[in-house]
Amino acid sequence: MTAFQAKLERFEDLAAECELIASRVQEGERGLYLRLGERYRTLASDVRALIATFDGAA
C-alpha cells in the first residue's frame, strides 16, 4: 500500500504544480494547465478511494 500512498502524494503534488503554473502563464495556456491539474486531482481522489478500500478490508 505504500506504493499507492506514494502515487497519491505524487498526483497531489502534480495538481498543485499545474495550478501554480496556470496562475503564471498567459491566458491561452491557462486552460490546459487547469484541466491537467483537475485530472491529477481526479486521479488522486481515485487512489485515495482505492486506499480506503484496503483500509476497510483490513
PDB file of C-alpha atoms in Angstrom:
ATOM      1  CA  MET A   1       0.000   0.000   0.000  1.00  0.00           C
ATOM      2  CA  THR A   2       2.999   2.282   0.374  1.00  0.00           C
ATOM      3  CA  ALA A   3       3.211   2.453  -3.417  1.00  0.00           C
ATOM      4  CA  PHE A   4      -0.361   3.723  -3.575  1.00  0.00           C
ATOM      5  CA  GLN A   5       0.361   6.369  -0.953  1.00  0.00           C
ATOM      6  CA  ALA A   6       3.392   7.482  -2.965  1.00  0.00           C
ATOM      7  CA  LYS A   7       1.213   7.747  -6.089  1.00  0.00           C
ATOM      8  CA  LEU A   8      -1.374   9.730  -4.137  1.00  0.00           C
ATOM      9  CA  GLU A   9       1.239  12.215  -2.960  1.00  0.00           C
ATOM     10  CA  ARG A  10       2.705  12.471  -6.461  1.00  0.00           C
ATOM     11  CA  PHE A  11      -0.688  13.202  -8.051  1.00  0.00           C
ATOM     12  CA  GLU A  12      -1.437  15.833  -5.405  1.00  0.00           C
ATOM     13  CA  ASP A  13       1.958  17.450  -5.961  1.00  0.00           C
ATOM     14  CA  LEU A  14       1.467  17.481  -9.731  1.00  0.00           C
ATOM     15  CA  ALA A  15      -2.008  19.009  -9.357  1.00  0.00           C
ATOM     16  CA  ALA A  16      -0.642  21.781  -7.153  1.00  0.00           C
ATOM     17  CA  GLU A  17       2.211  22.407  -9.579  1.00  0.00           C
ATOM     18  CA  CYS A  18      -0.199  22.659 -12.516  1.00  0.00           C
ATOM     19  CA  GLU A  19      -2.359  25.129 -10.611  1.00  0.00           C
ATOM     20  CA  LEU A  20       0.697  27.219  -9.792  1.00  0.00           C
ATOM     21  CA  ILE A  21       1.822  27.228 -13.410  1.00  0.00           C
ATOM     22  CA  ALA A  22      -1.719  28.129 -14.518  1.00  0.00           C
ATOM     23  CA  SER A  23      -1.589  31.225 -12.335  1.00  0.00           C
ATOM     24  CA  ARG A  24       1.613  32.361 -14.051  1.00  0.00           C
ATOM     25  CA  VAL A  25       1.085  31.660 -17.755  1.00  0.00           C
ATOM     26  CA  GLN A  26      -0.730  33.544 -20.467  1.00  0.00           C
ATOM     27  CA  GLU A  27      -4.487  33.239 -20.781  1.00  0.00           C
ATOM     28  CA  GLY A  28      -4.276  30.953 -23.808  1.00  0.00           C
ATOM     29  CA  GLU A  29      -2.258  28.318 -21.956  1.00  0.00           C
ATOM     30  CA  ARG A  30      -4.025  28.633 -18.610  1.00  0.00           C
ATOM     31  CA  GLY A  31      -6.886  26.297 -19.509  1.00  0.00           C
ATOM     32  CA  LEU A  32      -4.500  23.499 -20.392  1.00  0.00           C
ATOM     33  CA  TYR A  33      -2.807  23.598 -17.003  1.00  0.00           C
ATOM     34  CA  LEU A  34      -6.111  23.930 -15.155  1.00  0.00           C
ATOM     35  CA  ARG A  35      -7.522  20.869 -16.942  1.00  0.00           C
ATOM     36  CA  LEU A  36      -4.343  18.938 -16.295  1.00  0.00           C
ATOM     37  CA  GLY A  37      -4.429  19.889 -12.613  1.00  0.00           C
ATOM     38  CA  GLU A  38      -8.061  18.822 -12.421  1.00  0.00           C
ATOM     39  CA  ARG A  39      -7.162  15.463 -13.959  1.00  0.00           C
ATOM     40  CA  TYR A  40      -4.402  14.941 -11.396  1.00  0.00           C
ATOM     41  CA  ARG A  41      -6.873  15.803  -8.605  1.00  0.00           C
ATOM     42  CA  THR A  42      -9.273  13.198 -10.008  1.00  0.00           C
ATOM     43  CA  LEU A  43      -6.508  10.599 -10.104  1.00  0.00           C
ATOM     44  CA  ALA A  44      -5.567  11.452  -6.516  1.00  0.00           C
ATOM     45  CA  SER A  45      -9.189  11.054  -5.476  1.00  0.00           C
ATOM     46  CA  ASP A  46      -9.362   7.662  -7.194  1.00  0.00           C
ATOM     47  CA  VAL A  47      -6.197   6.471  -5.457  1.00  0.00           C
ATOM     48  CA  ARG A  48      -7.497   7.782  -2.117  1.00  0.00           C
ATOM     49  CA  ALA A  49     -10.695   5.742  -2.629  1.00  0.00           C
ATOM     50  CA  LEU A  50      -8.618   2.687  -3.507  1.00  0.00           C
ATOM     51  CA  ILE A  51      -6.567   3.076  -0.332  1.00  0.00           C
ATOM     52  CA  ALA A  52      -9.792   3.386   1.666  1.00  0.00           C
ATOM     53  CA  THR A  53     -10.998   0.039   0.310  1.00  0.00           C
ATOM     54  CA  PHE A  54      -7.801  -1.588   1.586  1.00  0.00           C
ATOM     55  CA  ASP A  55      -8.236   0.066   4.974  1.00  0.00           C
ATOM     56  CA  GLY A  56     -11.850  -1.089   5.139  1.00  0.00           C
ATOM     57  CA  ALA A  57     -10.937  -4.666   4.227  1.00  0.00           C
ATOM     58  CA  ALA A  58      -8.321  -4.956   6.953  1.00  0.00           C
TER      59      ALA A  58
END
